[in-house]
Amino acid sequence: MENVLKKITNYKWELPKTYKKGMKVPAYFYINRELMDILERDAVEQAANVATMPGIQYASLVMPDVHVGYGFPIGGVAGFDAEEGVVSPGGVGFDINCGVRVLRSNLTVDEVRPKIKELIDELFVAVPSGVGSEGRLRVTDDELDEIFVKGAEWAVRNGFGTKEDLKHCEENGCLEGGRGDVVSKKAKNRGKPQLGTLGSGNHFLEVQYVEKIYNEEAAKVMGLEEGMVTVMIHCGSRGLGHQVCTDSLEVLNRAVRKYHISLPDKQLACAPIKSREGEDYFAGMAASANYAWANRQIITHWTRETFEKIFGSDLGMDLIYDVAHNIAKFEEHYVNGEKMKLCIHRKGATRAFGRNSKELPEDYTKIGQPVLIPGSMGTASYILLGTEKAMKETFGSTCHGSGRVMSRAMAKRKLRGSRVKDELARKGIYVRATHGAILAEEAPQAYKLSDVVVDVVHNAGISLLVARLRPIGVAKG
DNA sequence: ATGTTC
């Protein structure tokens, strides 16, 4: 790809807007040479396609964990003028508000390791997982409608966690504008029994420890020390968000014709933000995002209960932060020196706001927003900080994880789940999964090294390393 | 990611 991408720095490359007819802005790729070698041609085309969309501002942005997605690349960020621009389900993804949160604890890895099997087995029961899995609670239609509007706050109000948790969620765990009236009966029926479940695929609940601290000051503010046990929860809006996305694609395919929007790829289906179709998609997307925040909040509560059952009380399991990886939202950013209201789409990308952003809770105002980057199963996860450079260059955004290099089908052909489990055990990681195939699909070999991805965003300056977290136990669907 | 080819 080096013949089409122009080097700006060792970590930033430009695809000029002359690359493809109709591009309104260039695309910027945050990658290094190593990632350039595995960059998919189709992902480059997708980033160029996004640059042609109505109302796009500044650039189509690509993070180092990029791979081909539905319409937009996964690892893509795009900002559209809030008045003249569009909103697109392909720019959010099927798993609306797939996201990550991390809890700290007062426990050390030496205290937890001897009990890791018992702990993970208990967590595996306390937090249901797997495709189509159903949860331990049943909500009514009215409650579901409230969750669509209130997000994590509904969960806290109903006994799952604390008000302090809400302050440590992006958007306080609630995206404004969620509405149940635009969510189909089918989506609601899928979502109702799945609240409080982990799901499948790359979703997980992981017990980790802080292996290395890169930034003492920030780590202190987050309450992190080397050797301390942390818990990472990675999941999304389950069948509900998936159904909302599917339903909306039908509507927006029609809207593309109705509003005479010219697109290089049907998968970029979108509607003007100010149209009925666009507003309804946003409301359903926000409702799904809020369901996902309630979901992670409920799982957090059961995680704390399980830890207390095994290790007793006063474990200090505070929520460090919760970030969305798949979401669209209205934000203000500077474009060519002018403040603009934009609809920022982050698909497989993380908000990474710098210090003094008004969106941050008081304790993080001085250091910047915690950015949580899950590893693939068995590999390190990272905590970073958002930066002022990200505010200037990437609409305050960074990478979201390690990104696939092997398809699920390929991984199942090449790898055996039992063998993956044994390999992880040798590395001191106990894994509990619903079935062997998931271990093959999610094996470390199927993913880019998160270390490389994180190295790129750190060196590019769009987020900065704070801590590396090493897994000791994983529960997977 | 996903009642994993509704």
Coordinates of C-alpha atoms (C1' of nucleotides) in Angstrom, one line a residue:
Chain A
M1 CA 0.0 0.0 0.0
E2 CA 3.1 2.2 0.2
N3 CA 2.6 3.4 -3.4
V4 CA -0.7 5.1 -2.6
L5 CA -0.1 6.2 1.0
K6 CA 2.0 9.3 1.6
K7 CA 4.2 9.3 4.7
I8 CA 3.6 12.1 7.1
T9 CA 5.4 10.6 10.1
N10 CA 6.5 7.0 11.0
Y11 CA 3.0 6.6 12.5
K12 CA 0.7 8.6 10.2
W13 CA 0.1 8.2 6.5
E14 CA -2.2 10.1 4.2
L15 CA -4.4 8.8 1.4
P16 CA -4.9 12.0 -0.6
K17 CA -8.3 13.0 -1.8
T18 CA -7.2 12.6 -5.3
Y19 CA -7.0 8.8 -4.7
K20 CA -10.7 8.3 -5.6
K21 CA -13.3 10.3 -7.4
G22 CA -15.7 11.9 -5.0
M23 CA -13.5 12.1 -2.0
K24 CA -14.3 15.3 -0.1
V25 CA -11.4 14.9 2.4
P26 CA -8.3 12.8 2.7
A27 CA -8.0 9.7 4.8
Y28 CA -5.3 9.5 7.6
F29 CA -4.0 6.1 8.6
Y30 CA -2.4 5.8 12.0
I31 CA -0.1 2.9 11.3
N32 CA 3.6 1.9 11.1
R33 CA 5.5 -0.1 8.5
E34 CA 4.8 -3.4 10.2
L35 CA 1.0 -2.8 10.1
M36 CA 1.3 -1.4 6.5
D37 CA 2.4 -4.9 5.4
I38 CA -0.9 -6.5 6.7
L39 CA -3.1 -3.5 5.7
E40 CA -6.0 -4.9 3.7
R41 CA -6.6 -3.3 0.3
D42 CA -10.4 -3.4 0.9
A43 CA -10.0 -1.5 4.2
V44 CA -8.2 1.3 2.3
E45 CA -11.0 1.4 -0.2
Q46 CA -13.5 1.6 2.6
A47 CA -11.7 4.5 4.2
A48 CA -11.7 6.3 0.8
N49 CA -15.4 5.5 0.4
V50 CA -16.2 7.1 3.7
A51 CA -14.4 10.2 2.6
T52 CA -17.0 10.7 -0.2
M53 CA -20.0 10.8 2.2
P54 CA -22.2 13.9 2.5
G55 CA -21.0 16.4 5.2
I56 CA -17.8 14.6 6.2
Q57 CA -15.3 17.0 7.8
Y58 CA -11.5 17.1 8.0
A59 CA -10.7 13.5 7.2
S60 CA -11.7 9.9 7.2
L61 CA -9.6 8.5 10.0
V62 CA -8.2 5.0 10.4
M63 CA -6.7 3.5 13.6
P64 CA -3.9 0.9 13.6
D65 CA -6.3 -2.0 14.5
V66 CA -8.1 -1.4 11.2
H67 CA -9.8 -4.2 9.3
V68 CA -12.6 -4.6 6.8
G69 CA -16.0 -4.0 8.2
Y70 CA -19.6 -3.5 7.0
G71 CA -19.3 -0.4 4.8
F72 CA -17.0 1.5 7.1
P73 CA -13.7 -0.1 8.2
I74 CA -13.5 -1.3 11.8
G75 CA -11.0 1.0 13.4
G76 CA -12.6 4.0 11.6
V77 CA -13.6 7.4 12.8
A78 CA -15.6 9.9 10.8
G79 CA -17.2 13.3 11.8
F80 CA -20.2 14.7 9.8
D81 CA -21.5 18.2 10.0
A82 CA -24.4 18.1 12.5
E83 CA -26.6 20.2 10.2
E84 CA -25.6 19.1 6.7
G85 CA -24.2 15.7 7.3
V86 CA -25.4 12.1 7.5
V87 CA -25.7 9.4 10.1
S88 CA -24.9 5.8 9.1
P89 CA -25.4 2.5 10.9
G90 CA -22.3 1.2 9.0
G91 CA -20.3 3.8 10.8
V92 CA -21.3 2.4 14.2
G93 CA -21.4 -1.3 13.6
F94 CA -23.8 -4.1 14.4
D95 CA -22.8 -4.4 18.1
I96 CA -23.9 -0.9 19.1
N97 CA -21.9 0.3 22.1
C98 CA -19.8 -2.7 22.3
G99 CA -17.4 -1.4 25.0
V100 CA -15.1 -2.0 27.8
R101 CA -14.8 -1.2 31.5
V102 CA -12.1 -1.9 34.1
L103 CA -12.5 -2.3 37.8
R104 CA -9.6 -2.0 40.2
S105 CA -9.3 -3.9 43.5
N106 CA -7.3 -4.1 46.8
L107 CA -6.3 -7.6 45.9
T108 CA -2.8 -8.6 44.7
V109 CA -2.1 -11.2 42.0
D110 CA -0.5 -13.4 44.6
E111 CA -3.7 -13.5 46.7
V112 CA -5.9 -14.3 43.7
R113 CA -3.9 -16.7 41.6
P114 CA -4.3 -19.7 44.0
K115 CA -8.1 -19.3 43.7
I116 CA -8.3 -18.3 40.0
K117 CA -10.0 -21.5 38.9
E118 CA -12.7 -21.2 41.6
L119 CA -13.1 -17.5 40.8
I120 CA -13.5 -17.8 37.1
D121 CA -15.8 -20.8 37.4
E122 CA -18.0 -18.8 39.8
L123 CA -18.0 -15.7 37.5
F124 CA -18.9 -18.0 34.6
V125 CA -22.1 -18.9 36.4
A126 CA -22.8 -15.5 37.9
V127 CA -22.5 -13.8 34.4
P128 CA -24.3 -15.9 31.8
S129 CA -22.5 -15.9 28.4
G130 CA -22.7 -17.5 25.0
V131 CA -24.7 -16.9 21.8
G132 CA -28.3 -16.4 22.6
S133 CA -27.7 -16.7 26.3
E134 CA -30.4 -15.4 28.7
G135 CA -29.8 -13.6 31.9
R136 CA -30.7 -13.9 35.6
L137 CA -33.2 -11.1 35.5
R138 CA -36.4 -10.3 33.6
V139 CA -37.4 -6.8 32.8
T140 CA -40.8 -5.6 31.7
D141 CA -41.6 -3.6 28.6
D142 CA -41.8 -0.4 30.7
E143 CA -38.5 -1.1 32.3
L144 CA -36.9 -1.7 29.0
D145 CA -38.2 1.6 27.7
E146 CA -36.7 3.3 30.7
I147 CA -33.3 1.6 30.1
F148 CA -33.4 2.9 26.6
V149 CA -33.6 6.5 28.0
K150 CA -31.5 6.2 31.2
G151 CA -28.8 3.6 30.5
A152 CA -26.5 2.6 33.4
E153 CA -28.4 5.0 35.7
W154 CA -31.4 2.6 35.6
A155 CA -29.2 -0.3 36.7
V156 CA -27.7 1.7 39.6
R157 CA -31.2 2.9 40.7
N158 CA -32.2 -0.8 40.8
G159 CA -29.4 -1.9 43.0
F160 CA -26.6 -2.7 40.6
G161 CA -23.6 -0.6 41.6
T162 CA -23.1 2.9 42.8
K163 CA -23.6 6.5 41.7
E164 CA -19.9 6.8 41.7
D165 CA -19.8 4.2 38.9
L166 CA -21.9 6.5 36.6
K167 CA -19.3 9.3 36.9
H168 CA -16.7 6.9 35.6
C169 CA -18.6 6.0 32.4
E170 CA -18.2 7.8 29.1
E171 CA -21.4 10.0 28.8
N172 CA -22.1 9.0 32.5
G173 CA -23.4 5.8 31.0
C174 CA -26.3 7.4 29.1
L175 CA -26.4 8.8 25.6
E176 CA -29.0 11.5 25.3
G177 CA -31.8 10.9 22.8
G178 CA -32.5 7.2 23.3
R179 CA -36.1 6.3 22.5
G180 CA -38.0 3.0 22.7
D181 CA -40.7 3.9 20.3
V182 CA -38.3 3.5 17.3
V183 CA -37.1 0.1 18.5
S184 CA -39.0 -2.8 16.9
K185 CA -40.9 -5.4 18.8
K186 CA -38.5 -8.0 17.5
A187 CA -35.5 -6.1 18.8
K188 CA -37.1 -5.7 22.2
N189 CA -38.0 -9.4 22.4
R190 CA -34.4 -10.3 21.7
G191 CA -33.1 -7.7 24.2
K192 CA -35.5 -8.4 27.1
P193 CA -34.1 -11.8 28.3
Q194 CA -30.4 -10.9 27.5
L195 CA -29.9 -8.0 29.9
G196 CA -27.0 -9.0 32.2
T197 CA -25.3 -11.3 29.8
L198 CA -21.8 -11.2 28.2
G199 CA -22.5 -12.6 24.8
S200 CA -19.9 -14.3 22.6
G201 CA -17.2 -13.7 20.1
N202 CA -14.4 -11.5 21.4
H203 CA -16.5 -10.5 24.4
F204 CA -15.1 -11.6 27.8
L205 CA -14.8 -11.1 31.5
E206 CA -11.2 -11.2 32.5
V207 CA -9.3 -11.2 35.8
Q208 CA -6.0 -9.4 35.3
Y209 CA -3.1 -7.8 37.2
V210 CA -1.2 -4.6 36.6
E211 CA 2.1 -5.9 35.2
K212 CA 3.7 -2.6 34.3
I213 CA 3.0 1.1 35.0
Y214 CA 4.3 3.6 32.4
N215 CA 2.9 6.8 34.0
E216 CA 3.0 6.9 37.8
E217 CA 1.0 10.1 38.2
A218 CA -1.9 8.9 36.1
A219 CA -1.9 5.5 37.6
K220 CA -2.1 7.0 41.0
V221 CA -5.2 9.0 40.1
M222 CA -6.8 5.8 38.7
G223 CA -5.9 3.9 41.9
L224 CA -3.5 1.5 40.1
E225 CA -0.3 -0.1 41.4
E226 CA 1.8 -2.9 40.0
G227 CA 0.7 -6.3 41.1
M228 CA -2.9 -5.2 41.7
V229 CA -5.7 -7.3 40.4
T230 CA -8.1 -5.7 37.9
V231 CA -11.2 -6.9 36.1
M232 CA -12.0 -6.1 32.5
I233 CA -15.6 -6.5 31.2
H234 CA -15.9 -6.4 27.4
C235 CA -19.5 -6.7 26.0
G236 CA -22.2 -4.8 24.2
S237 CA -25.9 -4.6 23.4
R238 CA -26.4 -8.2 22.4
G239 CA -29.2 -9.2 20.1
L240 CA -30.9 -5.9 20.7
G241 CA -28.3 -3.7 19.1
H242 CA -27.8 -6.1 16.3
Q243 CA -31.5 -6.1 15.5
V244 CA -31.7 -2.3 15.7
C245 CA -28.9 -2.1 13.2
T246 CA -30.5 -4.7 10.9
D247 CA -33.9 -3.0 11.0
S248 CA -32.4 0.5 10.4
L249 CA -30.4 -0.7 7.4
E250 CA -33.6 -1.5 5.6
V251 CA -35.0 2.0 6.4
L252 CA -31.8 3.8 5.5
N253 CA -31.4 1.9 2.2
R254 CA -34.7 3.5 1.2
A255 CA -33.6 6.8 2.5
V256 CA -30.6 6.8 0.3
R257 CA -32.9 6.7 -2.7
K258 CA -35.4 9.2 -1.2
Y259 CA -32.8 11.8 -0.5
H260 CA -30.8 11.1 -3.7
I261 CA -27.6 10.3 -1.8
S262 CA -24.8 9.0 -4.1
L263 CA -22.7 6.4 -2.4
P264 CA -19.8 4.2 -3.8
D265 CA -21.0 1.3 -1.6
K266 CA -24.5 0.2 -0.7
Q267 CA -23.2 -0.7 2.8
L268 CA -22.7 3.0 3.5
A269 CA -26.5 3.4 3.8
C270 CA -27.2 6.6 5.6
A271 CA -29.7 9.5 6.0
P272 CA -29.4 13.2 6.7
I273 CA -29.0 13.7 10.4
K274 CA -31.9 16.2 10.3
S275 CA -34.2 13.8 8.4
R276 CA -36.9 11.7 10.1
E277 CA -35.0 8.5 9.1
G278 CA -31.7 9.8 10.4
E279 CA -33.3 11.0 13.7
D280 CA -35.0 7.7 14.2
Y281 CA -31.8 5.7 13.6
F282 CA -30.0 7.9 16.1
A283 CA -32.7 7.4 18.7
G284 CA -32.6 3.6 18.2
M285 CA -28.8 3.6 18.3
A286 CA -28.8 5.7 21.5
A287 CA -31.4 3.3 23.0
S288 CA -29.2 0.4 22.2
A289 CA -26.1 2.2 23.6
N290 CA -28.0 2.8 26.8
Y291 CA -29.0 -0.9 27.0
A292 CA -25.3 -1.8 26.6
W293 CA -24.3 0.5 29.5
A294 CA -27.0 -1.0 31.7
N295 CA -25.7 -4.4 30.7
R296 CA -22.1 -3.7 31.7
Q297 CA -23.4 -2.1 34.9
I298 CA -25.4 -5.2 35.9
I299 CA -22.5 -7.5 35.1
T300 CA -20.2 -5.3 37.2
H301 CA -22.5 -5.8 40.2
W302 CA -22.5 -9.6 39.8
T303 CA -18.7 -9.5 39.4
R304 CA -18.3 -7.6 42.7
E305 CA -20.7 -10.1 44.4
T306 CA -18.7 -13.0 43.2
F307 CA -15.4 -11.5 44.4
E308 CA -16.9 -10.8 47.8
K309 CA -18.1 -14.4 48.0
I310 CA -14.6 -15.7 47.6
F311 CA -12.4 -12.9 49.0
G312 CA -14.7 -11.1 51.6
S313 CA -15.8 -7.5 51.8
D314 CA -14.0 -4.1 51.3
L315 CA -12.2 -5.1 48.1
G316 CA -12.2 -1.6 46.8
M317 CA -13.6 -2.7 43.4
D318 CA -14.1 0.8 42.0
L319 CA -14.8 1.4 38.4
I320 CA -11.8 3.1 36.7
Y321 CA -13.7 3.9 33.5
D322 CA -16.1 2.6 30.9
V323 CA -15.7 3.4 27.2
A324 CA -17.8 2.7 24.1
H325 CA -16.1 1.2 21.0
N326 CA -19.0 1.4 18.6
I327 CA -21.1 4.6 18.7
A328 CA -22.1 7.8 17.1
K329 CA -22.6 11.0 19.1
F330 CA -22.8 14.7 18.8
E331 CA -19.6 16.4 19.9
E332 CA -17.9 19.8 19.3
H333 CA -14.5 19.9 17.6
Y334 CA -12.3 22.4 15.9
V335 CA -12.2 22.0 12.1
N336 CA -9.8 24.4 10.3
G337 CA -9.7 26.5 13.5
E338 CA -13.5 26.8 13.6
K339 CA -15.6 25.2 16.4
M340 CA -18.2 22.9 14.8
K341 CA -20.9 20.5 16.1
L342 CA -20.3 17.2 14.5
C343 CA -21.8 13.7 14.5
I344 CA -18.8 11.6 15.3
H345 CA -19.0 8.0 14.3
R346 CA -16.5 5.7 16.1
K347 CA -16.5 2.1 14.8
G348 CA -14.0 0.0 16.5
A349 CA -12.4 3.2 17.9
T350 CA -12.3 4.8 21.4
R351 CA -13.0 8.3 22.5
A352 CA -9.7 9.6 23.9
F353 CA -10.4 13.1 25.2
G354 CA -7.5 15.1 26.6
R355 CA -7.1 16.9 29.9
N356 CA -9.5 19.7 30.8
S357 CA -12.3 18.4 28.6
K358 CA -15.5 19.3 30.2
E359 CA -16.9 15.8 29.5
L360 CA -14.5 14.3 32.0
P361 CA -15.2 13.6 35.7
E362 CA -13.4 15.8 38.2
D363 CA -10.7 13.3 39.1
Y364 CA -9.6 12.8 35.5
T365 CA -9.8 16.5 34.4
K366 CA -6.1 17.0 35.2
I367 CA -4.8 13.9 33.5
G368 CA -7.2 13.2 30.6
Q369 CA -9.7 10.4 29.9
P370 CA -8.8 6.8 30.6
V371 CA -8.7 4.8 27.4
L372 CA -9.2 1.0 27.8
I373 CA -7.8 -1.3 25.2
P374 CA -8.6 -5.0 25.6
G375 CA -6.1 -7.5 24.4
S376 CA -7.2 -10.7 22.6
M377 CA -7.7 -13.7 24.8
G378 CA -4.5 -14.3 26.7
T379 CA -2.6 -11.2 25.6
A380 CA -2.0 -8.0 27.5
S381 CA -4.6 -5.2 27.8
Y382 CA -3.7 -1.6 28.2
I383 CA -4.9 1.6 29.9
L384 CA -3.9 4.8 28.2
L385 CA -4.9 8.5 28.4
G386 CA -6.6 10.7 25.9
T387 CA -4.5 13.7 24.8
E388 CA -4.8 17.2 23.5
K389 CA -3.1 16.0 20.3
A390 CA -6.0 13.5 19.7
M391 CA -8.4 16.5 20.1
K392 CA -6.6 18.3 17.3
E393 CA -6.0 15.3 15.0
T394 CA -8.6 12.6 15.5
F395 CA -11.7 14.2 17.0
G396 CA -10.4 12.9 20.3
S397 CA -10.2 9.3 19.2
T398 CA -7.8 6.3 19.3
C399 CA -7.7 2.6 18.7
H400 CA -10.0 0.0 20.4
G401 CA -8.1 -3.3 20.5
S402 CA -5.9 -5.6 18.6
G403 CA -8.0 -6.4 15.4
R404 CA -8.3 -9.7 13.6
V405 CA -5.7 -11.0 11.3
M406 CA -7.3 -14.4 10.8
S407 CA -11.0 -15.0 9.9
R408 CA -13.1 -17.0 12.3
A409 CA -13.4 -19.8 9.7
M410 CA -9.7 -19.9 9.2
A411 CA -9.0 -19.9 12.9
K412 CA -11.3 -22.9 13.4
R413 CA -9.6 -24.8 10.5
K414 CA -6.1 -24.1 11.7
L415 CA -6.5 -24.3 15.5
R416 CA -8.0 -26.7 18.1
G417 CA -9.7 -25.2 21.1
S418 CA -8.3 -27.7 23.6
R419 CA -4.8 -26.9 22.4
V420 CA -5.4 -23.2 22.8
K421 CA -6.6 -23.8 26.3
D422 CA -3.5 -25.8 27.1
E423 CA -1.2 -23.2 25.6
L424 CA -2.9 -20.5 27.7
A425 CA -2.7 -22.7 30.9
R426 CA 1.1 -23.0 30.3
K427 CA 1.2 -19.2 30.4
G428 CA -0.6 -19.2 33.7
I429 CA -4.0 -18.2 32.3
Y430 CA -7.1 -20.2 33.2
V431 CA -9.9 -20.0 30.6
R432 CA -13.5 -21.1 30.9
A433 CA -15.6 -21.1 27.7
T434 CA -19.0 -22.4 26.6
H435 CA -17.3 -24.6 24.0
G436 CA -14.0 -25.3 22.3
A437 CA -14.7 -23.7 19.0
I438 CA -14.8 -20.2 20.6
L439 CA -11.3 -20.8 22.0
A440 CA -10.0 -21.5 18.5
E441 CA -11.8 -18.5 17.0
E442 CA -10.5 -16.2 19.6
A443 CA -7.0 -17.6 19.9
P444 CA -4.2 -15.0 20.3
Q445 CA -2.8 -16.1 16.9
A446 CA -6.0 -14.8 15.2
Y447 CA -5.3 -11.3 16.3
K448 CA -2.8 -8.5 15.7
L449 CA -0.6 -8.0 18.7
S450 CA -2.2 -5.3 20.9
D451 CA 1.3 -4.3 21.8
V452 CA 2.0 -3.1 18.3
V453 CA -1.3 -1.3 18.0
V454 CA -0.8 0.5 21.3
D455 CA 2.8 1.4 20.4
V456 CA 1.5 3.2 17.3
V457 CA -1.1 5.3 19.0
H458 CA 1.3 6.1 21.9
N459 CA 4.0 7.2 19.4
A460 CA 1.6 9.1 17.3
G461 CA 0.6 10.9 20.5
I462 CA -3.2 10.3 20.2
S463 CA -3.1 8.5 23.5
L464 CA -0.4 7.8 26.0
L465 CA 0.5 4.6 27.9
V466 CA -0.4 4.3 31.6
A467 CA -0.5 0.6 32.4
R468 CA -0.2 -2.9 31.0
L469 CA -2.6 -5.5 32.3
R470 CA -1.8 -9.2 32.1
P471 CA -4.6 -11.8 32.3
I472 CA -4.7 -14.7 34.8
G473 CA -8.3 -15.9 34.1
V474 CA -10.9 -15.5 31.4
A475 CA -14.6 -16.3 31.1
K476 CA -15.8 -16.4 27.5
G477 CA -19.0 -17.1 25.7
Chain B
dA1 C1' -20.8 -9.0 16.8
dT2 C1' -25.2 -12.1 15.8
dG3 C1' -31.4 -16.9 17.9
dT4 C1' -23.3 -17.6 13.9
dT5 C1' -27.0 -18.8 6.0
dC6 C1' -34.0 -14.6 8.5

